[in-house]
GROMACS .gro file of C-alpha atoms in nm:
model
  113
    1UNK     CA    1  -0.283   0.792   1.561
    2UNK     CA    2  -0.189   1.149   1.534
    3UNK     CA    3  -0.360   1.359   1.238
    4UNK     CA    4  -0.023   1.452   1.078
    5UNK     CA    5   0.019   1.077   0.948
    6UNK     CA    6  -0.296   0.899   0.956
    7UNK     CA    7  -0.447   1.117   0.653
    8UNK     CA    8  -0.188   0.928   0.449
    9UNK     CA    9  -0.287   0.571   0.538
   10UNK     CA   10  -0.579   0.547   0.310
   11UNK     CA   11  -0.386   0.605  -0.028
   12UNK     CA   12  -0.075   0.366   0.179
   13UNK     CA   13  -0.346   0.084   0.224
   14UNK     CA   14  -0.531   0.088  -0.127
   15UNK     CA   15  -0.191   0.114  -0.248
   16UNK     CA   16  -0.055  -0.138  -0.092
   17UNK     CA   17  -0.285  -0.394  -0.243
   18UNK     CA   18  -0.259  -0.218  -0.579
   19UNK     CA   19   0.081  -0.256  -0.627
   20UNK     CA   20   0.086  -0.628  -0.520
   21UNK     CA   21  -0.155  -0.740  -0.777
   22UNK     CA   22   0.009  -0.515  -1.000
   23UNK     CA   23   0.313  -0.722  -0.960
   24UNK     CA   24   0.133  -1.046  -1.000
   25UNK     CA   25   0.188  -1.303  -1.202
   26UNK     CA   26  -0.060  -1.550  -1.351
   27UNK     CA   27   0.211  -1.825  -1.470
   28UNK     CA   28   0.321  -1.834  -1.102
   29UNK     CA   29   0.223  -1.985  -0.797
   30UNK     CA   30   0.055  -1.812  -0.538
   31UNK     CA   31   0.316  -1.841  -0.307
   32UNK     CA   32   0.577  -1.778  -0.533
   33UNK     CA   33   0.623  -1.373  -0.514
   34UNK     CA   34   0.893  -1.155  -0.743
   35UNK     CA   35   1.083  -0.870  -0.639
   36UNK     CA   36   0.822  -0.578  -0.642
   37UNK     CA   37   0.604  -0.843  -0.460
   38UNK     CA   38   0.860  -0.871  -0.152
   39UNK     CA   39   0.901  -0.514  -0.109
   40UNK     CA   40   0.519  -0.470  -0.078
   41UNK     CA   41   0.521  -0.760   0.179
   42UNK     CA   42   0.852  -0.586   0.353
   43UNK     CA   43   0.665  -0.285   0.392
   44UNK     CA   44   0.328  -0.428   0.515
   45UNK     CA   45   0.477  -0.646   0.696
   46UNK     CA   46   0.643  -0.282   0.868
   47UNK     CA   47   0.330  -0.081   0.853
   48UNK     CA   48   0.021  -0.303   0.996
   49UNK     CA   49   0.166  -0.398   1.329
   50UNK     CA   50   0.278  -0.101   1.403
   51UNK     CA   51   0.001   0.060   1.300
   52UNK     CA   52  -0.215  -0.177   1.503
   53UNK     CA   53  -0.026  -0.038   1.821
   54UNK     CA   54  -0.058   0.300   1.789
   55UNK     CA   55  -0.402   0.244   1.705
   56UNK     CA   56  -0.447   0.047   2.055
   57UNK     CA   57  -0.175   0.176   2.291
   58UNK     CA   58  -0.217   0.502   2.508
   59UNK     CA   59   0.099   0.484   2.636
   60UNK     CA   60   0.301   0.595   2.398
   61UNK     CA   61   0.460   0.935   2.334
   62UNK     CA   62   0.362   1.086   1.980
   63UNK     CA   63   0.701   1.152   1.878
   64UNK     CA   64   0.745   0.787   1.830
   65UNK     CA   65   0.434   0.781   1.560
   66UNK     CA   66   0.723   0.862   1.295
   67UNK     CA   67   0.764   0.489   1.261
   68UNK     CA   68   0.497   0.539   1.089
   69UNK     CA   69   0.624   0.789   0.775
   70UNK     CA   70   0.862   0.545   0.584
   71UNK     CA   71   0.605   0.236   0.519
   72UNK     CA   72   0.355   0.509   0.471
   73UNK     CA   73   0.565   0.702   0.165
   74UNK     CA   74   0.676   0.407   0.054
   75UNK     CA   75   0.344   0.227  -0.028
   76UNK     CA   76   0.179   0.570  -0.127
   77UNK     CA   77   0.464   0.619  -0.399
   78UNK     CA   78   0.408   0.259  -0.517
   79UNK     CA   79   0.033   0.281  -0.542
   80UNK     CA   80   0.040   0.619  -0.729
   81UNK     CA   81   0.334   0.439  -0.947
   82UNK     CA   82   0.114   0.116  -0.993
   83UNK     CA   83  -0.194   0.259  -1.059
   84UNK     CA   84  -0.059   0.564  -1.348
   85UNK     CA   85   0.168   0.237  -1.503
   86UNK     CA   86  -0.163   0.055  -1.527
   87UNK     CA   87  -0.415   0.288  -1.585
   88UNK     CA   88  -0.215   0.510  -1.901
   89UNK     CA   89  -0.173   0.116  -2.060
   90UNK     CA   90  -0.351   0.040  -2.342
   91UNK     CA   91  -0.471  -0.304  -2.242
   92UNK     CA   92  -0.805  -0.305  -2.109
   93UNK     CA   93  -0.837  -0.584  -1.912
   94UNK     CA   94  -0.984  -0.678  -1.522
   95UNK     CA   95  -0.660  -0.593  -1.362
   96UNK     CA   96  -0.603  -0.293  -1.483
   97UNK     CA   97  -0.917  -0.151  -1.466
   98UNK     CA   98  -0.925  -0.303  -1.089
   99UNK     CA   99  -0.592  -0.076  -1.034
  100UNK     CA  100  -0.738   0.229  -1.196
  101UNK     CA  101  -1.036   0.175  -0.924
  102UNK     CA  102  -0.794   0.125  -0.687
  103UNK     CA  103  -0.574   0.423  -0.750
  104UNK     CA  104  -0.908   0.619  -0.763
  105UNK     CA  105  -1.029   0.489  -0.400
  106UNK     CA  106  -0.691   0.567  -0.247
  107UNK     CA  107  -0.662   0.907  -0.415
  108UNK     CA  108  -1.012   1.011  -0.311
  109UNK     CA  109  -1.010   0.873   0.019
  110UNK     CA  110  -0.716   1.072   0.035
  111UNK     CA  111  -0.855   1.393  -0.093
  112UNK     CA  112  -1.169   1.372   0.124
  113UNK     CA  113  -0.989   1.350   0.468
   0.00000   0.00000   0.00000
């Protein structure tokens, strides 16, 4: 992938699994998913194959890597929304302290590249 986008897929990827289990909830089944859940799945479901062929392809001219921006702002915005929601709550408990490590990961990830 070019270096323009892919320094934003770390925080898009810990992000993206942030704000699902953010969504989640316990008095559901596992396959039953609620609003915020779907639009995590829409845009994973947008970002990893795509993803996966610019990652394999050479053929491919790098204009066309701007597929790539929407999923990626999307889940970034979500995991930074996610993780402050959780992590300024009062409740202590494993979830939120799993986003907080989460948001952490993605951000410093982030930072380092």
């Amino acid at each position: 992938m070019r270096r323009q986008i892919s320094w934003f897929l770390p925080l898009a990827l810990f992000g993206m699994v942030a704000a699902y289990l953010a969504a989640y909830d316990r008095k559901k089944k596992w396959w039953q998913t609620n609003r915020k859940q779907q639009d995590v799945l829409y845009w994973a479901g947008w970002l990893i194959p795509v993803g996966a062929f610019f990652s394999v392809a050479n053929f491919f001219h790098p204009y066309y890597t701007i597929m790539l921006a929407p999923p990626l702002a999307v889940l970034a915005a979500l995991a930074i929304t996610s993780g402050l929601k959780k992590a300024t709550s009062k409740r202590d408990d494993k979830r939120a302290r799993w986003l907080r490590y989460l948001l952490f990961m993605g951000l410093g990830t982030t930072a380092c590249l």
